[in-house]
mmCIF file of C-alpha atoms and ligand atoms in Angstrom:
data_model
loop_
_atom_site.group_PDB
_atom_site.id
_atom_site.type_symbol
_atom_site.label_atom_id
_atom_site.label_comp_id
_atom_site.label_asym_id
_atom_site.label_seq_id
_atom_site.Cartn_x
_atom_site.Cartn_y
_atom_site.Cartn_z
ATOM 1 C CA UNK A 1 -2.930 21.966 -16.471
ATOM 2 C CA UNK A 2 -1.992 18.537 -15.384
ATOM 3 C CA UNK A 3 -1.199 15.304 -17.279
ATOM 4 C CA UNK A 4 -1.549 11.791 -15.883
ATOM 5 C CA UNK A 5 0.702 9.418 -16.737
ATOM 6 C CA UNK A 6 0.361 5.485 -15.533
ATOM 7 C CA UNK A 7 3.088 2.986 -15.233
ATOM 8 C CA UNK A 8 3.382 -0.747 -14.417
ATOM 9 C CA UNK A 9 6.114 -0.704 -11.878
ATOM 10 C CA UNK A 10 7.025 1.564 -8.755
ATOM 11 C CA UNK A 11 8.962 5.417 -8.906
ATOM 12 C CA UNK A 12 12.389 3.414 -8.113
ATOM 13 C CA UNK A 13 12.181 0.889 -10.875
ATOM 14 C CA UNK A 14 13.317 1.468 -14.729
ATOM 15 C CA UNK A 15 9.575 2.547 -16.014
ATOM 16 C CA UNK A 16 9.766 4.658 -12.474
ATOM 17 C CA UNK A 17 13.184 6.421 -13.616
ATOM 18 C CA UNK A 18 11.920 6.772 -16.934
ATOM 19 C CA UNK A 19 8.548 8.819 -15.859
ATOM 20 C CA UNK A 20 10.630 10.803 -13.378
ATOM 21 C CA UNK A 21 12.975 11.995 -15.734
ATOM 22 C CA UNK A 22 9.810 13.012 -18.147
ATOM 23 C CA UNK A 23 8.457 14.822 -15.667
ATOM 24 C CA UNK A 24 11.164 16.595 -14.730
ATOM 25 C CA UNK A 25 11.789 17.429 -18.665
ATOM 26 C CA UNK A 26 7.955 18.898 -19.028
ATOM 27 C CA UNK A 27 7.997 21.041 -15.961
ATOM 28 C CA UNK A 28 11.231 22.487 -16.514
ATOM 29 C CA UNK A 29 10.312 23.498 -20.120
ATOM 30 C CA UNK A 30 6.487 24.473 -19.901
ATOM 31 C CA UNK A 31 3.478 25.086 -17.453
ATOM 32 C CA UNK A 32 2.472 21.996 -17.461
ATOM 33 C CA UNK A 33 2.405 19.250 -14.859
ATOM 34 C CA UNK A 34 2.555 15.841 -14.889
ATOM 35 C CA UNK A 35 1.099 13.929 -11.875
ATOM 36 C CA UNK A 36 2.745 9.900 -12.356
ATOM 37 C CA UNK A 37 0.318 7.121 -10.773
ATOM 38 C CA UNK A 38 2.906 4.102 -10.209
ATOM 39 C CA UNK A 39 2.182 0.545 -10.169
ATOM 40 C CA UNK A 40 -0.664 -0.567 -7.642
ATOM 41 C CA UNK A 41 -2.540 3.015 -7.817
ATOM 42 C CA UNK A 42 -4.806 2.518 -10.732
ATOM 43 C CA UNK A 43 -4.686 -1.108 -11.316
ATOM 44 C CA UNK A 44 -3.195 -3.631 -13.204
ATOM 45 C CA UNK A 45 -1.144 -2.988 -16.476
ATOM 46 C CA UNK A 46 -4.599 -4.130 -18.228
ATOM 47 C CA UNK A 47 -6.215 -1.422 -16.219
ATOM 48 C CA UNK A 48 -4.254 1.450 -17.060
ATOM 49 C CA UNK A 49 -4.114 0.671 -20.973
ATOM 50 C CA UNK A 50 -7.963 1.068 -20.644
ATOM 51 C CA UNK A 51 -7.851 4.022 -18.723
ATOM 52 C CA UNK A 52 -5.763 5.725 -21.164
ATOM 53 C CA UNK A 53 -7.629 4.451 -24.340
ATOM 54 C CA UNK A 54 -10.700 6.067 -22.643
ATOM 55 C CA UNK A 55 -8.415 9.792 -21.997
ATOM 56 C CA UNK A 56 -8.689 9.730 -18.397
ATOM 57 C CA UNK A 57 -4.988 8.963 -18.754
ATOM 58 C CA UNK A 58 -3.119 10.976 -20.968
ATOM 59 C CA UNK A 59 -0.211 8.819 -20.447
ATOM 60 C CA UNK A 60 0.532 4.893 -20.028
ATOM 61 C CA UNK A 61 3.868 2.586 -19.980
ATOM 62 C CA UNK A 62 2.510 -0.744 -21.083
ATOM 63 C CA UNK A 63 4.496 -3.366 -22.009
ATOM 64 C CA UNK A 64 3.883 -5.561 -25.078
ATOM 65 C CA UNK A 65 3.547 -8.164 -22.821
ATOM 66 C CA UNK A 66 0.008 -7.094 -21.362
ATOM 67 C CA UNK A 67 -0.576 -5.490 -25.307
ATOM 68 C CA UNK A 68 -0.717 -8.690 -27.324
ATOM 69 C CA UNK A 69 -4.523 -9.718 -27.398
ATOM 70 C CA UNK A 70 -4.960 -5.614 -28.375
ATOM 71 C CA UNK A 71 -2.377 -5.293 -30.763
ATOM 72 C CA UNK A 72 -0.960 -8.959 -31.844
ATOM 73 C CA UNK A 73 1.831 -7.573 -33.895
ATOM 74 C CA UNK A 74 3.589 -6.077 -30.681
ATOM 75 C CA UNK A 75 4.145 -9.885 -29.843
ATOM 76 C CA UNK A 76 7.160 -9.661 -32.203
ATOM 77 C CA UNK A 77 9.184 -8.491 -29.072
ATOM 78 C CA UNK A 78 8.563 -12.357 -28.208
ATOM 79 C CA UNK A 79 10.285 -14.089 -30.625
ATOM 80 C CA UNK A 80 13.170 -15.738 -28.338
ATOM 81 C CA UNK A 81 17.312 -14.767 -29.232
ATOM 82 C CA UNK A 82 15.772 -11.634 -31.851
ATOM 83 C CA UNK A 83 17.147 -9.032 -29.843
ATOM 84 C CA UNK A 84 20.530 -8.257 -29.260
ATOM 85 C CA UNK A 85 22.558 -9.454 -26.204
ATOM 86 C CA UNK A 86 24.953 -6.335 -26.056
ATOM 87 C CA UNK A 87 23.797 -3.144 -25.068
ATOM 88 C CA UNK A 88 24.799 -0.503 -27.453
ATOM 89 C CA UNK A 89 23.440 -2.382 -29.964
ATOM 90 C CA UNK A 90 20.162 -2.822 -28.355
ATOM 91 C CA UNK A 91 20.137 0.747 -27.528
ATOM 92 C CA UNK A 92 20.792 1.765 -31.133
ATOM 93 C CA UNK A 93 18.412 -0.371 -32.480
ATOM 94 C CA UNK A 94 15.563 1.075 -30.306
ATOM 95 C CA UNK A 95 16.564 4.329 -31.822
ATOM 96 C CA UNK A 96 17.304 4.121 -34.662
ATOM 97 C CA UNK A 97 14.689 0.983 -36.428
ATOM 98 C CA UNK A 98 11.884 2.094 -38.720
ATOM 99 C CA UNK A 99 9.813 -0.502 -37.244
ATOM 100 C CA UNK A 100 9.684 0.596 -33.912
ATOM 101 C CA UNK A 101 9.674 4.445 -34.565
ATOM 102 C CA UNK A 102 7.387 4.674 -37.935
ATOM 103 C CA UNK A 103 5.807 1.041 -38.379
ATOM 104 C CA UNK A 104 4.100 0.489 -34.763
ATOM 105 C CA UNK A 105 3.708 4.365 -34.440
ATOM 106 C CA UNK A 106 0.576 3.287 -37.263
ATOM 107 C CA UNK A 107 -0.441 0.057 -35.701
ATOM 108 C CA UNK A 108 -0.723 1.583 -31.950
ATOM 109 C CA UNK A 109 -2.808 4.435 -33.583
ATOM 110 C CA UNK A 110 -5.415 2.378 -34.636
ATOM 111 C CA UNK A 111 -6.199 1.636 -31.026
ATOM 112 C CA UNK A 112 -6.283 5.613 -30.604
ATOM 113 C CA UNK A 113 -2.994 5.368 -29.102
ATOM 114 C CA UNK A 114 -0.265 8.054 -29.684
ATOM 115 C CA UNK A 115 3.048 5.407 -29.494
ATOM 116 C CA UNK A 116 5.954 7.723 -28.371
ATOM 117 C CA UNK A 117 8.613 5.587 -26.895
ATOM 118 C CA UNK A 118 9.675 1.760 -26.866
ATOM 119 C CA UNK A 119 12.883 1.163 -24.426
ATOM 120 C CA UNK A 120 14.340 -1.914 -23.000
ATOM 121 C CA UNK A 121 14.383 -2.656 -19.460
ATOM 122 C CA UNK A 122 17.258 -5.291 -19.434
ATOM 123 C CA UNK A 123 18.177 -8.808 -19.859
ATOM 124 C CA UNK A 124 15.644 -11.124 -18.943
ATOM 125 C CA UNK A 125 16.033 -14.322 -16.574
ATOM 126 C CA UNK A 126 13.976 -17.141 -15.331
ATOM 127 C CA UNK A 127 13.710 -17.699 -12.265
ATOM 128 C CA UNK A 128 12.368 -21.124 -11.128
ATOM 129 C CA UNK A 129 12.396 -23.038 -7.496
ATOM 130 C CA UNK A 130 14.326 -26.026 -9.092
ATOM 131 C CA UNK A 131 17.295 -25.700 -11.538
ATOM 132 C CA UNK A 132 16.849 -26.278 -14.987
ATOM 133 C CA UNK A 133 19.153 -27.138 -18.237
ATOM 134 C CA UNK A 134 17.550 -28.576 -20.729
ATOM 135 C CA UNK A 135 13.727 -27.743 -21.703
ATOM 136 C CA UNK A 136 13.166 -31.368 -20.691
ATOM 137 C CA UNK A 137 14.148 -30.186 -17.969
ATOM 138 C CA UNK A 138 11.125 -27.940 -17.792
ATOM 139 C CA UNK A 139 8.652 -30.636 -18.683
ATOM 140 C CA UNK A 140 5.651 -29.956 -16.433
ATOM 141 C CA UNK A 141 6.984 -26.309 -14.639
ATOM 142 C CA UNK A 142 4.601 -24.082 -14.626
ATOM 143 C CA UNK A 143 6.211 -20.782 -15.409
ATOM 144 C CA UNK A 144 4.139 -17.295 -15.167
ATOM 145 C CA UNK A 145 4.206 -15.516 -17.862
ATOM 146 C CA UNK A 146 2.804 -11.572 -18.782
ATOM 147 C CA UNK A 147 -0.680 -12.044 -20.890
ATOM 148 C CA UNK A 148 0.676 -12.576 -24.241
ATOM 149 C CA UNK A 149 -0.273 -15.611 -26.501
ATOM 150 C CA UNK A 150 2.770 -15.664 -27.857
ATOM 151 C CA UNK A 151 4.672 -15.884 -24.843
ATOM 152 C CA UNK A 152 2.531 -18.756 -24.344
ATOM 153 C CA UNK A 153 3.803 -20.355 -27.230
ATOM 154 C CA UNK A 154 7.594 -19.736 -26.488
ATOM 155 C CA UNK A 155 7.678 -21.114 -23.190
ATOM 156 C CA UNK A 156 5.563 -24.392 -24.360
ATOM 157 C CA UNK A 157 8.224 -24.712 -27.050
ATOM 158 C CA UNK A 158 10.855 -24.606 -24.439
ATOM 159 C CA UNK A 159 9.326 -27.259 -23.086
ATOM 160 C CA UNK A 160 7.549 -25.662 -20.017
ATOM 161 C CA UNK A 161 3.677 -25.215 -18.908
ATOM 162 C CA UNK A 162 3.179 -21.548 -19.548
ATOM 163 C CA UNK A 163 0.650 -20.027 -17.220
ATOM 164 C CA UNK A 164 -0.196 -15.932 -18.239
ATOM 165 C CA UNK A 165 -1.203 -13.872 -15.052
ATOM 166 C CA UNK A 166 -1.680 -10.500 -14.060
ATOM 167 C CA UNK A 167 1.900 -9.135 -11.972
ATOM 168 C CA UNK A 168 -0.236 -9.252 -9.021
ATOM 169 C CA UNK A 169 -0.950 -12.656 -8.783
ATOM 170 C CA UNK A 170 2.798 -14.023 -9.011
ATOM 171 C CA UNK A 171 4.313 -13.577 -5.545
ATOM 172 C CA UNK A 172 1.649 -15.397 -4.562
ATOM 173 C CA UNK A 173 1.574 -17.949 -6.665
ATOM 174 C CA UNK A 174 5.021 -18.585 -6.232
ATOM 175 C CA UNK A 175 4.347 -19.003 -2.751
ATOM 176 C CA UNK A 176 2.032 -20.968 -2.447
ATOM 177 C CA UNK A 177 3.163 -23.419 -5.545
ATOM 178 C CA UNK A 178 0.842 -22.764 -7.878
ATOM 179 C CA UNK A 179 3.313 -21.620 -10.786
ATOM 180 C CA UNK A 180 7.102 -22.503 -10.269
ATOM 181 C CA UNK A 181 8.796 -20.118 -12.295
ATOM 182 C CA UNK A 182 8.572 -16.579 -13.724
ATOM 183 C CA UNK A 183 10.516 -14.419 -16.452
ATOM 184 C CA UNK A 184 11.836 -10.629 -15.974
ATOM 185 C CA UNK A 185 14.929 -8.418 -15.862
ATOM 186 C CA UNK A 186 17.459 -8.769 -12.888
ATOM 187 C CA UNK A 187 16.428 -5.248 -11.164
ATOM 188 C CA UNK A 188 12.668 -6.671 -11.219
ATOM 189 C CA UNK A 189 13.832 -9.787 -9.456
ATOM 190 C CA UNK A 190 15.722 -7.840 -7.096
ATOM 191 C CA UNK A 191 12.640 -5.067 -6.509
ATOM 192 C CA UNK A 192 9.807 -7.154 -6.487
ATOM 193 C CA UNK A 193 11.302 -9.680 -4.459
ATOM 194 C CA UNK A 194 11.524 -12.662 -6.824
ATOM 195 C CA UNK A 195 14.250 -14.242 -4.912
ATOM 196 C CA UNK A 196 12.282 -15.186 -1.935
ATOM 197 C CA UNK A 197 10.092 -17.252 -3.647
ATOM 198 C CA UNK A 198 12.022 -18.907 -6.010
ATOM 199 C CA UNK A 199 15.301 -20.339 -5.603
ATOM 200 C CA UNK A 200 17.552 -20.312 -9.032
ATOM 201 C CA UNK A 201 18.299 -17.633 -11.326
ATOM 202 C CA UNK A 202 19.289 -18.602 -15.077
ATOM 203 C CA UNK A 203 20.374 -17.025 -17.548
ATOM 204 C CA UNK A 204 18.941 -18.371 -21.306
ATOM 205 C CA UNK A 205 20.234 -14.547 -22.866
ATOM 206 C CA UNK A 206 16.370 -15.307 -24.984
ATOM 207 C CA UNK A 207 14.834 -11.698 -24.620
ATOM 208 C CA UNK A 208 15.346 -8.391 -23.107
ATOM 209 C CA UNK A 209 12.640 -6.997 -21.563
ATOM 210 C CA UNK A 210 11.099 -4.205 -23.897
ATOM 211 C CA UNK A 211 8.085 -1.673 -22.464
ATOM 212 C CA UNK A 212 6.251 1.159 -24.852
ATOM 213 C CA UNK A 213 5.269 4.317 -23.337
ATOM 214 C CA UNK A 214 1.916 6.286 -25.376
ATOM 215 C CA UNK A 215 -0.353 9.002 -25.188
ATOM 216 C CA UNK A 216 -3.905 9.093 -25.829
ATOM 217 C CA UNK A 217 -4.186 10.283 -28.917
ATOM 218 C CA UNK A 218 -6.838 12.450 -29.179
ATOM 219 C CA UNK A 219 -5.389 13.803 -26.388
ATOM 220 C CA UNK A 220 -2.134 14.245 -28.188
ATOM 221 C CA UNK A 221 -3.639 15.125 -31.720
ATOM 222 C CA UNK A 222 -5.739 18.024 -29.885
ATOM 223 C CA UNK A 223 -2.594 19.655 -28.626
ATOM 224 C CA UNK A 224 -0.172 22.387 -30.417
ATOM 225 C CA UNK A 225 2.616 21.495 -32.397
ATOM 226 C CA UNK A 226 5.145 23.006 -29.306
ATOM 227 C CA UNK A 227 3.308 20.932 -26.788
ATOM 228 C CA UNK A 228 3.828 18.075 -29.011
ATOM 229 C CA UNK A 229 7.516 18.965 -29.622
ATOM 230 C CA UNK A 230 7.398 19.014 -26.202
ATOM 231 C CA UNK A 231 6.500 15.619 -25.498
ATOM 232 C CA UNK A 232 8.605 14.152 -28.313
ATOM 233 C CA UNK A 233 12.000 16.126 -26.932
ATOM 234 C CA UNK A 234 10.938 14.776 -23.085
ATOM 235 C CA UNK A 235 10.499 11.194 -23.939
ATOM 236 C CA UNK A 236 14.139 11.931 -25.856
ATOM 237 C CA UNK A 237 15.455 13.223 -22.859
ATOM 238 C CA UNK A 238 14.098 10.386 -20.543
ATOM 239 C CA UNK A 239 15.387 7.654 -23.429
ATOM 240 C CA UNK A 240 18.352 8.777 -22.918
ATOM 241 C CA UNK A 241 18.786 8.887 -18.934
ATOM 242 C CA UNK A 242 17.213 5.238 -18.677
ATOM 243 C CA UNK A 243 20.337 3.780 -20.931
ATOM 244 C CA UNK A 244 22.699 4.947 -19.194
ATOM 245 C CA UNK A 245 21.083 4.268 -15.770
ATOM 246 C CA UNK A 246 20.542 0.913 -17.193
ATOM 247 C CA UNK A 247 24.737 -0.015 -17.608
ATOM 248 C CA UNK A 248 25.678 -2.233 -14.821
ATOM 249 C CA UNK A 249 22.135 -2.425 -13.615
ATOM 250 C CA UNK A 250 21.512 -6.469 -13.614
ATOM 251 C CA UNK A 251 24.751 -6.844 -12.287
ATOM 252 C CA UNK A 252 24.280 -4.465 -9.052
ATOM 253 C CA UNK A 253 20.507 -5.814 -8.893
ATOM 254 C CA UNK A 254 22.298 -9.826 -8.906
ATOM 255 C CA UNK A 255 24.703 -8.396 -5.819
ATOM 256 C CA UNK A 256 21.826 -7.227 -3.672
ATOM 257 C CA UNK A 257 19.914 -10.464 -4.103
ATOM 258 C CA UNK A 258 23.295 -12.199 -3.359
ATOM 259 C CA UNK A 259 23.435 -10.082 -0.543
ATOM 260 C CA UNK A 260 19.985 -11.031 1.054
ATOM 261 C CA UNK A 261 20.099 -14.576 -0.121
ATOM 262 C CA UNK A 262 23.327 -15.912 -0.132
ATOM 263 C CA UNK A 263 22.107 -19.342 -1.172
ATOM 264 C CA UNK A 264 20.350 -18.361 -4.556
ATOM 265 C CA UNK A 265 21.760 -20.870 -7.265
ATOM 266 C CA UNK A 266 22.823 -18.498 -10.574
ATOM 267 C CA UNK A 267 23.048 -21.085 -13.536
ATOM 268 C CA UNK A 268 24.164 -19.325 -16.780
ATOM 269 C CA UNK A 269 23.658 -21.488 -19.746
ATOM 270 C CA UNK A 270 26.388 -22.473 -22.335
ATOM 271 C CA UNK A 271 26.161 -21.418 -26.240
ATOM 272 C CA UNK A 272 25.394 -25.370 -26.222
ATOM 273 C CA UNK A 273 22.946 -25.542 -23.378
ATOM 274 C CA UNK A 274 20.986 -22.485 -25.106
ATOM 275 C CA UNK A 275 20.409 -24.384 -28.502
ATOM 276 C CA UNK A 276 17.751 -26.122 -27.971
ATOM 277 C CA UNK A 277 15.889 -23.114 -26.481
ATOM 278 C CA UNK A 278 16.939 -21.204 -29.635
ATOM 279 C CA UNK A 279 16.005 -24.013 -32.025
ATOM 280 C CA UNK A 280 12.134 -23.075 -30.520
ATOM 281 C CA UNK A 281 12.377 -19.247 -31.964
ATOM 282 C CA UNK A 282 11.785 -21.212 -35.166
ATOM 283 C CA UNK A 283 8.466 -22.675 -33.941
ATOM 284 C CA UNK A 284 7.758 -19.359 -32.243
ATOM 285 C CA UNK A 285 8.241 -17.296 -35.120
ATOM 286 C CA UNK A 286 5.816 -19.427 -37.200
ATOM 287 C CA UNK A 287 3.434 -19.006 -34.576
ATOM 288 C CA UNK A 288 3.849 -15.378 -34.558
ATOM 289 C CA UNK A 289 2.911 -15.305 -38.379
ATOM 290 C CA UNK A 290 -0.355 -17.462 -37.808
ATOM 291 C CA UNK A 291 -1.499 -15.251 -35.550
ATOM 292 C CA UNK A 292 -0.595 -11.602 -37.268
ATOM 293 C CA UNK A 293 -0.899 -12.491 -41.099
ATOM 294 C CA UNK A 294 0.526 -10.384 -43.926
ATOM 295 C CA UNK A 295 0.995 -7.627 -41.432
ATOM 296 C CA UNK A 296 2.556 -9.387 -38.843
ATOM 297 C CA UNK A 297 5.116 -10.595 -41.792
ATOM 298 C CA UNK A 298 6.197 -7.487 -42.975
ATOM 299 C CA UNK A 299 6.922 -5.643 -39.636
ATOM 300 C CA UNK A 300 9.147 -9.104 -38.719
ATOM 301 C CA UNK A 301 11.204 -8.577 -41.919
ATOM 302 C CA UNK A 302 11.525 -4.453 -41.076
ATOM 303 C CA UNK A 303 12.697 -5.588 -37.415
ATOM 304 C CA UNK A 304 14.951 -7.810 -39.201
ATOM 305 C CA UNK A 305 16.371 -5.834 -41.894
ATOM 306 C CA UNK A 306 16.340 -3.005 -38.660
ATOM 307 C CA UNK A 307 18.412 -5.895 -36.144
ATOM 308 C CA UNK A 308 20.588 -6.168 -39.436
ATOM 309 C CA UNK A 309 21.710 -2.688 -39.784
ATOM 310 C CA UNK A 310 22.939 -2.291 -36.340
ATOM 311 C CA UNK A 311 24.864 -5.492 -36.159
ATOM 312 C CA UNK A 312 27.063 -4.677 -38.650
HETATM 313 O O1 6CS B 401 6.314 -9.279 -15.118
HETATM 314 C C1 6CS B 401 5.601 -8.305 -15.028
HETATM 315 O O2 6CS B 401 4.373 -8.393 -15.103
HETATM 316 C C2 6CS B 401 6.227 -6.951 -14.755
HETATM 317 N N1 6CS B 401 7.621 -6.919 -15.093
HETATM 318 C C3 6CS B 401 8.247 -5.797 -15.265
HETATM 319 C C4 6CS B 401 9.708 -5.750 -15.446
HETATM 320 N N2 6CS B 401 7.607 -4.637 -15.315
HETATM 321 C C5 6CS B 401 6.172 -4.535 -15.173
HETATM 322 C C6 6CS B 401 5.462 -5.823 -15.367
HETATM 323 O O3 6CS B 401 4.194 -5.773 -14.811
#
């Protein structure tokens, strides 16, 4: 038989790699197949989700960013300077915290989702057509942001006018002025282009870029315990190949931008510059509570206690 599984980006990019490597894991190890429907073939990331919720996916990469209004507690991955900068932190954390691998594994299965894999994607920047410093600075930008109230709320506490569109709708937005500025990871701004319609790149260090990757779960649920070992040891497999293919990443993607736009401005803000913007997580963490409750509470304090352990 064959399994489809959606992502948001194309096969080159990170959620590309990721499904590639997956693939390659479930063919070499059963009958199965696995036909992968990139970015632009099925939709938008909203799409997809839908798609797979309804089984005529079996797979989907979504990130939190598009999964807020459905699941409000994934918005935690929006809370600006939570994560960790360095990247063997970040990648144990991913592995190793309850709240990603037990906690949302209940919340996303409410929404007859089968959550199998959260990754990150890299360090995100904003890029914008003027430069920025301060979030005064940003007083009346309109920066593009995934569809994710919370988001929303960040980038109006860092001072900006936070406009949430569908991916396809930001090249040309950019282009023809309607937003100013957009957030992602390096390769992204390198793959899809970013640089040619805006003109700075900065570097706040306020989020990595995290993406979840889930079965339908009836779907999963209907199949035998090997074909579910299956899955689990393949999205293992492809964890591991996207870290590593991830080390030096943002810094190649920055060269080939570099390369095909010598002029692009690269600001990278002091520990001082970035205080104000982290003063805001406080604002954005409240937020974050009034909009998830009791619930929302208690999987902050497990991503805490989960941030904790791997800092030490
Ligand atoms: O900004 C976005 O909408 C897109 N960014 C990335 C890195 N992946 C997919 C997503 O659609």
């Amino acid at each position: 038989d064959t399994w489809r599984y959606a992502f948001e980006e194309s096969l080159t990019d990170v959620q590309g790699e990721y499904a590639k490597e997956f693939k390659a894991y479930i063919e070499e190890n059963s009958d199965h197949s696995l036909q992968l429907f990139p970015y632009g073939t099925l939709g938008e990331s909203a799409d997809i989700m839908e798609q797979a919720q309804a089984g005529i996916l079996q797979f989907v990469d979504q990130s939190p960013g598009f999964t807020g209004a459905l699941i409000p507690e994934a918005q935690v991955f929006f809370i600006p300077y939570l994560l960790p900068e360095n990247h063997d932190e970040l990648v144990s954390f991913f592995r190793n915290s309850k709240a990603i691998n037990e906690d949302f594994v209940d919340v996303y299965a409410e929404k007859g989702l089968e959550l199998l894999s959260m990754f990150p994607e890299g360090e995100v920047v904003i890029t914008t057509k003027e430069p920025f410093e301060t979030p005064d600075d940003l007083n009346g930008v309109k920066v593009r942001v995934m569809t994710n109230p919370l988001l929303v709320e960040s980038y109006k506490a860092f001072g900006a006018t936070p406009t949430p569109l569908p991916w396809g709708e930001v090249y040309g937005g950019l282009q023809t002025n309607i937003i100013q500025g957009q957030e992602n990871p390096m390769f992204w701004v390198e793959s899809a282009k970013m640089f040619e319609v805006t003109d700075v790149i900065t570097f706040t260090g306020h989020n990595n870029f995290t993406t979840a990757v889930m079965a339908n779960k009836p779907f999963f649920d209907g199949l035998s315990d090997d074909d579910q070992a299956l899955i689990r040891d393949g999205m293992k497999a492809a964890f591991d190949h996207i870290v590593e293919y991830q080390r030096g990443l943002g810094e190649r993607s920055l060269e080939k931008i570099k390369e095909q736009k010598p002029e692009i401005q690269v600001n990278r803000l002091t520990q001082a510059q970035r205080q104000p913007f982290r003063d805001a997580a406080q604002e954005v963490e409240a937020k974050f509570i009034e909009m998830t409750g009791e619930r929302g509470q208690a999987i902050l304090d497990q991503f805490k206690a989960d941030l904790k352990a791997v800092q030490q």
